[in-house]
Coordinates of C-alpha atoms in Angstrom, one line a residue:
X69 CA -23.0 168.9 61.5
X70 CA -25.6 170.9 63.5
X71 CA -28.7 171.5 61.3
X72 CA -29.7 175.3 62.8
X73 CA -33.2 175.7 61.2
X74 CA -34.6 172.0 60.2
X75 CA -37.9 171.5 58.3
X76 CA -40.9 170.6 60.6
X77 CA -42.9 167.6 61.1
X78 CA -46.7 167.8 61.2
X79 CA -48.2 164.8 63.4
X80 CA -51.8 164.6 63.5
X81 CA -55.0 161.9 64.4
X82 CA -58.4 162.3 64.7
X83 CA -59.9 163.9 67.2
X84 CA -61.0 161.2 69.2
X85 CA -57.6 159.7 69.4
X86 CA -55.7 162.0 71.0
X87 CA -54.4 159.4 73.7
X88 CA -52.9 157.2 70.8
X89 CA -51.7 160.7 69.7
X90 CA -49.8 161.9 72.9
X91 CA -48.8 157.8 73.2
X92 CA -46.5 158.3 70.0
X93 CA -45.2 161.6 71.1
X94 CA -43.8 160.3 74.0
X95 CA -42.2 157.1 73.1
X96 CA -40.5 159.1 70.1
X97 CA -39.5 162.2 71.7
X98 CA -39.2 160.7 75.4
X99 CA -41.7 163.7 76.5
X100 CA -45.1 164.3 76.6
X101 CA -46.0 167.5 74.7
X102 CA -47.6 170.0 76.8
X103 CA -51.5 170.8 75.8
X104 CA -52.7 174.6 74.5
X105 CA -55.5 175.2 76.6
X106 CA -57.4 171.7 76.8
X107 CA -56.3 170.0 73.8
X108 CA -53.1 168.8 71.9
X109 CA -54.8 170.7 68.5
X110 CA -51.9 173.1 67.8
X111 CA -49.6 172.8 70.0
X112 CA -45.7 172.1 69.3
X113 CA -43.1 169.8 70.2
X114 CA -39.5 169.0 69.5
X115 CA -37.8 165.7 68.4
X116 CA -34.0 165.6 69.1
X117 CA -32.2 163.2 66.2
X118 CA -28.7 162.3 66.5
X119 CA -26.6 160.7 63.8
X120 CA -23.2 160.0 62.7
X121 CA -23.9 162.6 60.2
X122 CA -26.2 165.4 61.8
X123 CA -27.7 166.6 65.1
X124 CA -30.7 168.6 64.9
X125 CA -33.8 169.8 67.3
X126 CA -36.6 169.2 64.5
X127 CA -39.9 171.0 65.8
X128 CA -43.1 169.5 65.4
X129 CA -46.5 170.9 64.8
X130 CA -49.3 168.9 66.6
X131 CA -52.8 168.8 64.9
X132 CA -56.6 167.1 65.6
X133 CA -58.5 166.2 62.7
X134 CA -62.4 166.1 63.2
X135 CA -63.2 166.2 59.6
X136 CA -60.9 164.7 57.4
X137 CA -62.5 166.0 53.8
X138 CA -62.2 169.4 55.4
X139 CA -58.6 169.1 56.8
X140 CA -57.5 167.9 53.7
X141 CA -59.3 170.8 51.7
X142 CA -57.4 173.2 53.7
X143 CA -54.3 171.8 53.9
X144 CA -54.5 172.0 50.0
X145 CA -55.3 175.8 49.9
X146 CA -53.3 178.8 49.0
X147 CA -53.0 180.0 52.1
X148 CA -51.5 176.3 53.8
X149 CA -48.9 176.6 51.1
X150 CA -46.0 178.1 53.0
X151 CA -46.5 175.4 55.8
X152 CA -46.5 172.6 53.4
X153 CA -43.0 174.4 52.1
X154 CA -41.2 173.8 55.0
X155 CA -42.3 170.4 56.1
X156 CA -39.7 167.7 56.3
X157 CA -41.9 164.9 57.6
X158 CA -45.2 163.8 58.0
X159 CA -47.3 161.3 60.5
X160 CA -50.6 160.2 61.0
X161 CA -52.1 158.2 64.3
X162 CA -54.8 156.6 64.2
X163 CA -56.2 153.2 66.4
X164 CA -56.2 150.1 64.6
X165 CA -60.0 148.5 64.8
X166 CA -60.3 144.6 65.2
X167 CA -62.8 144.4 62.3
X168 CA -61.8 146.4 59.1
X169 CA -65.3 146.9 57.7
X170 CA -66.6 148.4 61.2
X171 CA -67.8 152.0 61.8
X172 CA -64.2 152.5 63.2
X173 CA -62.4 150.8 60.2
X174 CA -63.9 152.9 57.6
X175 CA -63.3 156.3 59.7
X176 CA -59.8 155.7 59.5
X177 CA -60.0 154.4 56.5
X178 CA -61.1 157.8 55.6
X179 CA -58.8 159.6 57.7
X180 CA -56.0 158.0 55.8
X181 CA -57.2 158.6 52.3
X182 CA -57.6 162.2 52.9
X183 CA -54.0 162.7 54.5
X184 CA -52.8 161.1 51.7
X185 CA -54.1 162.9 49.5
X186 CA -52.0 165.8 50.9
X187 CA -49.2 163.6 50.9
X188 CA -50.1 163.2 47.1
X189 CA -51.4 166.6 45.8
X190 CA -49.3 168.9 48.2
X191 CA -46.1 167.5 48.6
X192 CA -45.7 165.1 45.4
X193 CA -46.1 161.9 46.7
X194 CA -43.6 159.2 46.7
X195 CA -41.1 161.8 44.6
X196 CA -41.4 164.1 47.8
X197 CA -37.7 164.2 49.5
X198 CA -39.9 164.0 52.8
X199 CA -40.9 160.9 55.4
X200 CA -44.7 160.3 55.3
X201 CA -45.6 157.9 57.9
X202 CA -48.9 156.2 59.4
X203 CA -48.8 154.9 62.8
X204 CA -51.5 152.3 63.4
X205 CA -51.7 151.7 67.5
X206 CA -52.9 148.0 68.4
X207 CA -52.4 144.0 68.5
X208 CA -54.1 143.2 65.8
X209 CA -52.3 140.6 63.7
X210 CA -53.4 140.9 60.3
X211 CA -52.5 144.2 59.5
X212 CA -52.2 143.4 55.5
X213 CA -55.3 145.8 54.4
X214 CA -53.9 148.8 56.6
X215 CA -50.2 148.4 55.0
X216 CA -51.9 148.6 51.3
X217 CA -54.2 151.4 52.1
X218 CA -51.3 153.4 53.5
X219 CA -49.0 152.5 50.6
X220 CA -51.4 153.6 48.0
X221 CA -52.3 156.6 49.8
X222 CA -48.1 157.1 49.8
X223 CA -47.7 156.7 53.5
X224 CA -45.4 154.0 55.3
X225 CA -47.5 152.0 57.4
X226 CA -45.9 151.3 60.9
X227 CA -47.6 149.4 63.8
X228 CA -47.1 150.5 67.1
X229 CA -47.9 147.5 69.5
X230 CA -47.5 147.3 73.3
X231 CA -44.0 148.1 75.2
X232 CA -43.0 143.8 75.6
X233 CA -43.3 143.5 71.7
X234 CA -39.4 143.1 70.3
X235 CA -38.5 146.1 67.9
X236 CA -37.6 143.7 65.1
X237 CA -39.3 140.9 62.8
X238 CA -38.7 137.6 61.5
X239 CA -36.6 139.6 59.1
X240 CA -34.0 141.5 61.3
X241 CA -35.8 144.6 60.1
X242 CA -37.3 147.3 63.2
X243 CA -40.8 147.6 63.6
X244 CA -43.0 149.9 66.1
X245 CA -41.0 153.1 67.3
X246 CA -37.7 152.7 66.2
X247 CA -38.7 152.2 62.8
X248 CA -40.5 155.3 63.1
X249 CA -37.4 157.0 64.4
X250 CA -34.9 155.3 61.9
X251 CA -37.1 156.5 58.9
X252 CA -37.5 160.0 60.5
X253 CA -33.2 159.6 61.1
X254 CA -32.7 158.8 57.3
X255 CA -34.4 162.2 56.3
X256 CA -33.1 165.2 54.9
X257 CA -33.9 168.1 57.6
X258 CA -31.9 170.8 56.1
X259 CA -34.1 173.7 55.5
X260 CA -33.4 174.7 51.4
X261 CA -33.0 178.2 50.9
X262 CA -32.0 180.5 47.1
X263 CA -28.5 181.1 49.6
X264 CA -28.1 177.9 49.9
X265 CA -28.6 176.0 46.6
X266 CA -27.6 179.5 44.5
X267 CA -30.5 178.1 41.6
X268 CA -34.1 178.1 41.3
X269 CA -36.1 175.8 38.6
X270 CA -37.9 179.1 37.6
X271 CA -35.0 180.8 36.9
X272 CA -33.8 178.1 34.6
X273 CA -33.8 178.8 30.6
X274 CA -33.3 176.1 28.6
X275 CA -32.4 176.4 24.6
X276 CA -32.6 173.2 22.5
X277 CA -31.9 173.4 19.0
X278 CA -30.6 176.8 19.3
X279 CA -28.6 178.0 15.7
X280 CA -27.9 181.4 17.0
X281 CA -24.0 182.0 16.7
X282 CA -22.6 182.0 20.0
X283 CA -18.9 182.2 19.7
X284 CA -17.9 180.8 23.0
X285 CA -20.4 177.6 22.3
X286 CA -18.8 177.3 18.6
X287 CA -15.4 177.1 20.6
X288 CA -16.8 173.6 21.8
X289 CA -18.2 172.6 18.1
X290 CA -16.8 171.5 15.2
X291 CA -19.2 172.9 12.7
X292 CA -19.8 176.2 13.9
X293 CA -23.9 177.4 13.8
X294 CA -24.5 173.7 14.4
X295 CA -27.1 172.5 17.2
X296 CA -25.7 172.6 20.6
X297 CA -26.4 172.8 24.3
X298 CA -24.6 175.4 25.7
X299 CA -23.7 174.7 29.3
X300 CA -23.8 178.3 30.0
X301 CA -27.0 179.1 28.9
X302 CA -28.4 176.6 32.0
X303 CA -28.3 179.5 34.4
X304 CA -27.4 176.7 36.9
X305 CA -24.7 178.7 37.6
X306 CA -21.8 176.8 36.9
X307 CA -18.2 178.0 36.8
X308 CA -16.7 178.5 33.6
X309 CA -13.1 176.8 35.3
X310 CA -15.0 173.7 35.7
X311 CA -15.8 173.4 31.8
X312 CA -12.1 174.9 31.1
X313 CA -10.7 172.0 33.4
X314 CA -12.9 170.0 31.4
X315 CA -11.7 170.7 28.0
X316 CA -8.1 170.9 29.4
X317 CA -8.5 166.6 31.2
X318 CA -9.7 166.2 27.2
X319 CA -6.8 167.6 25.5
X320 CA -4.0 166.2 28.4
X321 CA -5.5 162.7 28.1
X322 CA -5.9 162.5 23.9
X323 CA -1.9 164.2 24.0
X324 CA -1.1 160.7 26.3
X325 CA -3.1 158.7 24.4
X326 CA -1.2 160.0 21.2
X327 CA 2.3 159.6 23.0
X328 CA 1.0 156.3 23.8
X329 CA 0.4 154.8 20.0
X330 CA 3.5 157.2 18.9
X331 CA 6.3 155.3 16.5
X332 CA 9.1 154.9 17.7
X333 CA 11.5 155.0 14.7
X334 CA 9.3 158.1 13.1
X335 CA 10.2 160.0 16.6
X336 CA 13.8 158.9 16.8
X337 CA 14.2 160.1 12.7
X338 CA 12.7 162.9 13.6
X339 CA 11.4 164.1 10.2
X340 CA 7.7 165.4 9.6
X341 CA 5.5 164.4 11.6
X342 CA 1.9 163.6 10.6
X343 CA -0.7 165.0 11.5
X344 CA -2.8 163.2 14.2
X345 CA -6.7 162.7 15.3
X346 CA -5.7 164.9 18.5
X347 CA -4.3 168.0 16.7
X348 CA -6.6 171.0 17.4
X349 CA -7.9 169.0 20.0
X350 CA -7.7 171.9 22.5
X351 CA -9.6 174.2 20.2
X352 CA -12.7 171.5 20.1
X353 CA -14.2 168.5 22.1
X354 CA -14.7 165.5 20.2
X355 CA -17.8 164.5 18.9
X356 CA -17.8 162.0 21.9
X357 CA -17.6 164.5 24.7
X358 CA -19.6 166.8 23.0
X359 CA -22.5 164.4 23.2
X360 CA -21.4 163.7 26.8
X361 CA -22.1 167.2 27.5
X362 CA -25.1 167.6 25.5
X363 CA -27.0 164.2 27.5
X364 CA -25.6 166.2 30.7
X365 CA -28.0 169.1 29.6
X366 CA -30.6 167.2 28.5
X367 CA -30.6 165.8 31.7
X368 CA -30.9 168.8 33.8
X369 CA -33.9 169.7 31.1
X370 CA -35.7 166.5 32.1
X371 CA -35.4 166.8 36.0
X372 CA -36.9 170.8 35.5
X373 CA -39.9 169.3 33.5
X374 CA -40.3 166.3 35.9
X375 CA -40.5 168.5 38.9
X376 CA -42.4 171.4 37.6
X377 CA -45.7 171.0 39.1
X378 CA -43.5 170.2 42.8
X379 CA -43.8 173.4 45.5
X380 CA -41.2 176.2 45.3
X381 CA -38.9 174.0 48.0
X382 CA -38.9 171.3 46.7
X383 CA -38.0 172.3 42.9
X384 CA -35.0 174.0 44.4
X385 CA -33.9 171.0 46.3
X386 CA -34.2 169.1 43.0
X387 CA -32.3 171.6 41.1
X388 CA -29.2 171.2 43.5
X389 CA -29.5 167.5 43.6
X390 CA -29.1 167.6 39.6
X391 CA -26.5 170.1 39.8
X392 CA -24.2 168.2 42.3
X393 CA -25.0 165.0 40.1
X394 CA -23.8 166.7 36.6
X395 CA -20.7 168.6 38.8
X396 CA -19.3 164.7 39.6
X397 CA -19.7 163.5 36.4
X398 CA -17.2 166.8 35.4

């Protein structure tokens, strides 16, 4: 499958590492991205990801951070809203200083902390259905302090030594470049859109407790006017033929089950038969798969309050996850 319009990928460093910067760029995409007027500070670039399940051309935006407060303050605004919307991935470079507590340590500590922060406050963190990754460029060996200032600022941390290093560890896992590349192939590129997921969080209304009659909901009750969820009332926009199929897998598998436990000798007599647990079945669920249903809506309720302070985006790509989740459990 050919993604047409994937989400972007903002890369960015500081200012004064632009060379690490233009380093990364290369050895991911195989090309070095081409400068607007003297420096790599909003330019683009392209990153061509080939899977067993995808193909796409996912674009990347270039940017040079001189002041990371202010960049982050920015990046947080109103107006940066739309571009945080349509990102699919996010990477920071930075030069990895021998000594930690050194003039260059705490600068990119800083630089760090204030991407994250993004990562955190504009995207939702770790429960943003991005990659956020931080590329540390050197030989150092003791790299534990930059993994757990990465991790707690919600970034991957992802050393990029020389060329002659071997791409995996003692583990079998990848390090360097292609782990950068098989995190960035594991992501979801396809750009959401209301065509495409036909359901928006906002759009959502959600009645609990409800003891207005509603005579198709009563048709799935057995004391009519009592509490129910009403699947309809979701505005998920379901079909009503997957609840009807539903009700009808209900009432063909409590008829076998019936057939099942039937006497023998009361069949072959054939006088009046009793009535069983499954007659009227078809009329109403039992109490069983009425609960079924009802956790099915309360779950639905809990991902829409979960994700309510996510961007616009990002709540609809929730929505359809929990719609596709309830649909299989239909």
């Amino acid at each position: 499958m050919e993604i047409a319009n994937p989400r972007r990928i903002l890369a960015v460093s500081s200012a004064d590492s632009v060379q690490h910067l233009a380093r990364v760029m290369k050895d991911l995409t195989g090309t070095i991205p081409e400068q607007t007027s003297t420096s790599l500070a909003g330019a683009s670039h392209s990153l061509s990801l080939k899977t067993t399940y995808y193909t796409a051309e996912v674009p990347i935006w270039l940017d040079l951070i001189s002041s990371p407060s202010e960049w982050s303050v920015s990046f947080l605004s109103a107006e940066a809203k739309e571009v945080l919307e349509v990102l699919g991935g996010l990477m920071v470079v930075f030069a990895l200083p021998v000594q930690a507590d050194s003039k260059e340590g705490k600068a990119a500590r800083e630089l760090i902390q204030q991407v994250g922060k993004v990562v955190k406050e504009g995207l939702g963190g770790w429960e943003w259905d991005g990659v956020s990754l931080c590329l540390g460029v050197g030989e150092i060996d003791d790299v534990d302090e930059w993994e757990d200032c990465c991790a707690e600022s919600g970034l991957e941390f992802v050393q990029v030594r020389s060329q002659s290093t071997p791409s995996r560890n003692e583990f079998g896992e990848k390090t360097g470049i292609p782990r950068a590349l098989e995190a960035l192939e594991a992501n979801d590129w396809a750009n959401a859109s209301v065509d495409d997921l036909g359901s928006d969080f906002e759009e959502i209304e959600i009645e609990i407790g409800s003891r207005k009659e509603n005579q198709e909901a009563d048709e799935t009750s057995e004391q009519p006017g009592a509490d129910h969820l009403n699947p309809r009332d979701l505005n998920f926009r379901f079909d009503p033929k997957d609840f009807e199929g539903l009700k009808r897998a209900i009432w063909d598998a409590g008829q076998e089950d019936a057939e099942d436990g039937k006497d023998p000798d009361s069949s072959a007599a054939g006088g009046d038969k009793k009535p069983t647990a499954t007659d009227g079945a078809e009329e109403s669920f039992e109490d069983e798969d009425i609960q079924k249903i009802e956790r099915m809506m309360v779950k639905l309720q809990a991902v829409r309050e979960s994700n309510a302070g996510l961007p616009e985006d990002q709540r609809k790509r929730a929505a359809a996850k929990a719609v596709a989740e309830v649909m299989k459990e239909l």
